[in-house]
Amino acid sequence: MNYTEKLQNVSVLGAAGKMGSGILLLTAMEMADLSLKPENKGKHFVLNAMDVSSEALLGLMKYVKAQVLKAAEKKIVGLRDFYADREDLINNSEIINQYVEDVLFIIRPTTVLEATYESSVIFEAIKEDPALKVKIFKQINENSKTKPWFCTNTSSIPINELDSKAGLNGRVLGVHFYNPPAIQKLVEIIKTDKTEADLVEFANTFSKNLKKIVVPSADFAGFVGNGHFMRDALHGIKEAEELAKKYSFTEAVYMMNKISQEYLIRPMGIFQLIDYVGIDVCQYIMSVMNPYLKDEDLHSSLLDKMIEIGVRGGQNFDGSQKDGFLKYDKGRPVAIYDVNKKSYMNIADFQAKCDAELGKMADSVKPWKAVVGDKGKDDYLKGYYNDLKTLKAMGSELAIKYAKRSKEIGLKLVADKVANNYNDVNTVLLTGFFHAYGPINDYI
Amino acid sequence: MTKLRRKVYMVAGYNTISMGTGRKEFHPKKPRPDLEDYIKEAGQAVLKMIGGAKNVDETVIGNFIGALFNRQANMAAFAPMIDEGLRYKPAIRVEGACGTGALALATGIKSILAETAEVALILGVEVQNTVKAMYGADILAAAGWAKERKTGHAYFFPGKFSDRSKAYAEKFGADKTRAAMAKWYQNAIENARLCPTAQEFHNNTNDLIACGMNKPNPKGFVDSLNFFDCSKVSDGASAIAIVSEEGLKRCGISKKDAVEIIGFGQAEEDITKPPADHTKLSTTKVAVEKAMQMAGITKEQIGTVECHDCFTIAGIMATEAIGFAEHGKGPDFVIEGNTSRTGSVPFNTTGGLIGWGHPTGATGVHQAVTIWEQLTGKAGDAQIEIKPEKPYGLTINMGGDDKSLVSIVYKRAE
Ligand SMILES: NC(=O)c1ccc[n+]([C@@H]2O[C@H](COP(=O)([O-])OP(=O)(O)OC[C@H]3O[C@@H](n4cnc5c(N)ncnc54)[C@H](O)[C@@H]3O)[C@@H](O)[C@H]2O)c1
């Protein structure tokens, strides 16, 4: 495999989307860095940014420019070496501007699929629609002159299914970035039993050059990340539905969101995370995964109901949060949607009551922010969970139950051979979901 | 010049806050005071102490490179903005990179000596937080030889002093050098915590030595310095009045509130040449020797020093340039605590460039203000004891990599 040769002509499909834009940015910089190496002088590098939305492509270029500028400023020390022989570039500012230009000049925004026919590698991040992905892969594969490699960003569709339906003969691999790709460190790599070894090697090298942490996952719908997240979310939803028998719906959602954030010391509560990913996306991923699961029904009628009403969550193009289960003011939850009354209820109106119902929190509890980077967190968490166990309040009991379920999900992913080992499951949650600790632990 | 032909005093010093990261008020994206604000604040404060603009014969404004940081040149014309009373009076702007402030002082001293002024208002100012650090590095690189910029480090000046630190460590031992740099940092921050205008006044880190011991990261920064070894990016102004005997009377200031300039030394080195020895501040040494010779004093009589610690290693080398420590023994001198505020000769008692801040064009003036405060008992919480057998203060202000030097010897007026 000639890594550089493979990266001389690349396409990103869905380049203007949430995931596509990040993948495009990282790929463009990796290609530019290659093009600047002395041994690659004179070689051409082309990166097609393909998307059906012309308008979004315009926004994409602005996004990429701003991001490359930031990245260039950060790596100015190395860039000065890259441009050491360019006598006209003296100041950091000149070098940074040149780098931004060099990256941007590699990118060719296009709405035409034919542009991808000369690419050796295709990164795909169009919407999670198996039929659409298959159709496009097939079209490119049949028209391409290069027998390209397909790296799909699908969150849930088995890679094997894409391979066989599109007739790719082992030239497809799951390269699953996390949102946003430019920041999230985790990449799950999913090969099938047919995937070409060279392609796997390429993806590993590529991910490492992007300074990502690679976790291999078996080709099983949902892979490791969503395999855990979707079940974890379903647990939170079911617990809330249970609580809603005794409390109002909004109170129940508030309580489970608090349990899953503050009690479990996670960066966000489960309902906030569902909003962040998008209620529709969660619903969809569950629906794609569900047919492959034997003894399990991965489905939530509550999600269906929210979508039906038209409350979806997800993010605006600028990365700000749209309202979903929760309503946000400058990124902070301020109200909760009542599915029965079809309106948002201010958290402040029922917070005190709910907190009292949940009972005392452990004195040793700390916010996620204070724990995540702490070197001594293992000892701390052992102590914290011990405290939680002795509390015997509704909140602490729900939290322990939640943590147990989260661990059980993790263990099953290994038992089902979706993840290679416990460590891989924990790495996915630590790096892909920014948890302070892995679900497979001996705290509970 | 072996002796000053006339008595020269400094009075009525004033420092604005040194603004930048570390100060609670500082937010990179929020509006901040600008050149005009700092010039007015410092200038007006001094005028108030000396009886108003009517008493001033001349103004000297020191600014390194507002032309690039602030799109502003012709800075002398800011003098009448300070006070209408300065309108149509002479003003001059001087520049010598980070040594600008003391060049402004030297210019004022010479005006007094030349009898073209009896009262000179000296003001140094710089506003540098207008650009991000990697672009600021381009601007500050102008303190070196422009023809070297291309081959220089992205962070040009940290690169220069990283080379010095590396050479020093290779010659005299890396562990000892690093330990002394960490100790220098600790002293700087501890002193800054006693001075409300210092940039590090709010610093409440527990383990300062651990910060100073951080391993340099050559991929993101320079080979042999960590961030704590470097003075920060600062905005601010300092001002002081230089007066003759007659000027003192005119301003109605008593001698106990004045310091006398006993000697000063200037030295310039060729900007196109690399240092002959990276482990020495040779030009600094010459300037200090000249100042002490004019003052007719020995180093044993010096009670406190404000030296140009743009980087920790420069502070350590300064102890050798003055002669407190032999070549190669500066680190030991610092580690033993001699330069700390309770040591044999306290250095940089309000934090120096690393702790107080380094608004480049203002720094030399800030040093003079600090010495004036210490010798006249006005240093507040930062006050050190000035012993009768060691009544002298010394400042060293450096432009570029040991290129433009001014050193001054002070004593409380009597
Ligand atoms: N959002 C996440 O958190 C996340 C995380 C990991 C993986 N993924 C996966 O990444 C993929 C993309 O998700 P997203 O969140 O970026 O979606 P998105 O809706 O933000 O982006 C999809 C993009 O594809 C474009 N597109 C639609 N049809 C197309 C076509 N026929 N040809 C070319 N472009 C087309 C759209 O215009 C849009 O710009 C999905 O498979 C998703 O499951 C998403």
Tab-separated table of N, CA and C in Angstrom, chain A residues 69-70 73-74 76-78 80 83-87 89-96, chain B residues 132-135 137-139 141 146 149-155 218-222:
chain	number	residue	atom	x	y	z
A	69	LEU	N	-7.089	27.893	9.909
A	69	LEU	CA	-6.356	29.020	10.485
A	69	LEU	C	-6.002	28.735	11.942
A	70	LYS	N	-6.987	28.266	12.682
A	70	LYS	CA	-6.745	27.937	14.090
A	70	LYS	C	-5.678	26.859	14.225
A	73	GLU	N	-2.220	28.174	13.398
A	73	GLU	CA	-1.666	28.989	14.483
A	73	GLU	C	-1.088	28.089	15.561
A	74	LYS	N	-1.771	26.999	15.804
A	74	LYS	CA	-1.334	26.077	16.848
A	74	LYS	C	-0.050	25.354	16.455
A	76	ILE	N	2.374	26.340	14.381
A	76	ILE	CA	3.291	27.233	13.690
A	76	ILE	C	4.754	26.794	13.842
A	77	VAL	N	5.077	26.185	14.971
A	77	VAL	CA	6.477	25.769	15.165
A	77	VAL	C	6.884	24.788	14.065
A	78	GLY	N	6.048	23.793	13.817
A	78	GLY	CA	6.347	22.815	12.775
A	78	GLY	C	6.215	23.399	11.381
A	80	ARG	N	6.938	26.286	10.288
A	80	ARG	CA	8.128	27.049	9.854
A	80	ARG	C	9.139	26.119	9.189
A	83	TYR	N	8.032	25.212	5.582
A	83	TYR	CA	8.235	26.273	4.595
A	83	TYR	C	9.633	26.893	4.681
A	84	ALA	N	10.560	26.119	5.233
A	84	ALA	CA	11.910	26.674	5.449
A	84	ALA	C	12.542	27.155	4.142
A	85	ASP	N	12.259	26.495	3.022
A	85	ASP	CA	12.912	26.904	1.771
A	85	ASP	C	12.140	27.981	1.015
A	86	ARG	N	11.040	28.430	1.567
A	86	ARG	CA	10.293	29.510	0.902
A	86	ARG	C	10.793	30.856	1.422
A	87	GLU	N	11.739	31.449	0.669
A	87	GLU	CA	12.375	32.662	1.166
A	87	GLU	C	11.430	33.853	1.267
A	89	LEU	N	8.510	33.762	2.536
A	89	LEU	CA	7.654	33.656	3.718
A	89	LEU	C	8.501	33.813	4.970
A	90	ILE	N	8.378	34.944	5.627
A	90	ILE	CA	9.275	35.237	6.736
A	90	ILE	C	8.551	35.213	8.074
A	91	ASN	N	7.503	35.976	8.183
A	91	ASN	CA	6.790	36.042	9.462
A	91	ASN	C	5.879	34.839	9.668
A	92	ASN	N	5.575	34.553	10.916
A	92	ASN	CA	4.587	33.513	11.221
A	92	ASN	C	3.294	33.786	10.464
A	93	SER	N	2.890	35.047	10.435
A	93	SER	CA	1.623	35.390	9.789
A	93	SER	C	1.643	34.997	8.314
A	94	GLU	N	2.767	35.206	7.655
A	94	GLU	CA	2.865	34.850	6.233
A	94	GLU	C	2.807	33.333	6.038
A	95	ILE	N	3.467	32.636	6.939
A	95	ILE	CA	3.501	31.173	6.844
A	95	ILE	C	2.121	30.582	7.127
A	96	ILE	N	1.475	31.125	8.133
A	96	ILE	CA	0.135	30.644	8.483
A	96	ILE	C	-0.833	30.877	7.322
B	132	LYS	N	-2.695	37.755	18.714
B	132	LYS	CA	-2.389	36.487	19.382
B	132	LYS	C	-0.871	36.309	19.485
B	133	ALA	N	-0.474	35.442	20.408
B	133	ALA	CA	0.951	35.293	20.734
B	133	ALA	C	1.825	34.989	19.520
B	134	MET	N	1.335	34.128	18.602
B	134	MET	CA	2.219	33.742	17.480
B	134	MET	C	2.430	34.910	16.518
B	135	TYR	N	1.485	35.849	16.494
B	135	TYR	CA	1.677	37.050	15.669
B	135	TYR	C	2.469	38.108	16.439
B	137	ALA	N	4.791	37.384	18.328
B	137	ALA	CA	6.188	36.939	18.198
B	137	ALA	C	6.842	37.537	16.956
B	138	ASP	N	6.071	37.644	15.883
B	138	ASP	CA	6.587	38.294	14.662
B	138	ASP	C	6.988	39.738	14.953
B	139	ILE	N	6.097	40.429	15.672
B	139	ILE	CA	6.314	41.850	15.937
B	139	ILE	C	7.527	42.040	16.840
B	141	ALA	N	9.930	40.128	17.225
B	141	ALA	CA	11.172	39.695	16.577
B	141	ALA	C	11.942	40.880	16.006
B	146	ALA	N	16.434	41.746	11.609
B	146	ALA	CA	15.376	41.294	10.710
B	146	ALA	C	15.865	40.215	9.746
B	149	ARG	N	15.190	36.710	10.919
B	149	ARG	CA	13.836	36.257	11.230
B	149	ARG	C	13.511	34.950	10.518
B	150	LYS	N	13.921	34.860	9.257
B	150	LYS	CA	13.563	33.671	8.473
B	150	LYS	C	14.087	32.382	9.105
B	151	THR	N	15.329	32.410	9.549
B	151	THR	CA	15.903	31.191	10.123
B	151	THR	C	15.579	31.044	11.605
B	152	GLY	N	14.981	32.063	12.174
B	152	GLY	CA	14.687	32.028	13.609
B	152	GLY	C	13.495	31.150	13.938
B	153	HIS	N	13.281	30.966	15.220
B	153	HIS	CA	12.170	30.158	15.716
B	153	HIS	C	10.844	30.897	15.523
B	154	ALA	N	9.761	30.125	15.452
B	154	ALA	CA	8.429	30.752	15.361
B	154	ALA	C	8.269	31.748	16.507
B	155	TYR	N	8.649	31.325	17.697
B	155	TYR	CA	8.672	32.229	18.848
B	155	TYR	C	10.104	32.737	18.961
B	218	PRO	N	9.500	21.049	22.933
B	218	PRO	CA	10.039	21.630	21.701
B	218	PRO	C	9.067	21.574	20.525
B	219	LYS	N	8.103	20.642	20.577
B	219	LYS	CA	7.170	20.544	19.440
B	219	LYS	C	6.195	21.713	19.406
B	220	GLY	N	5.758	22.130	20.598
B	220	GLY	CA	4.791	23.210	20.642
B	220	GLY	C	5.422	24.560	20.916
B	221	PHE	N	6.617	24.530	21.526
B	221	PHE	CA	7.267	25.793	21.896
B	221	PHE	C	8.760	25.634	21.631
B	222	VAL	N	9.597	26.076	22.542
B	222	VAL	CA	11.041	26.048	22.253
B	222	VAL	C	11.737	24.917	23.019
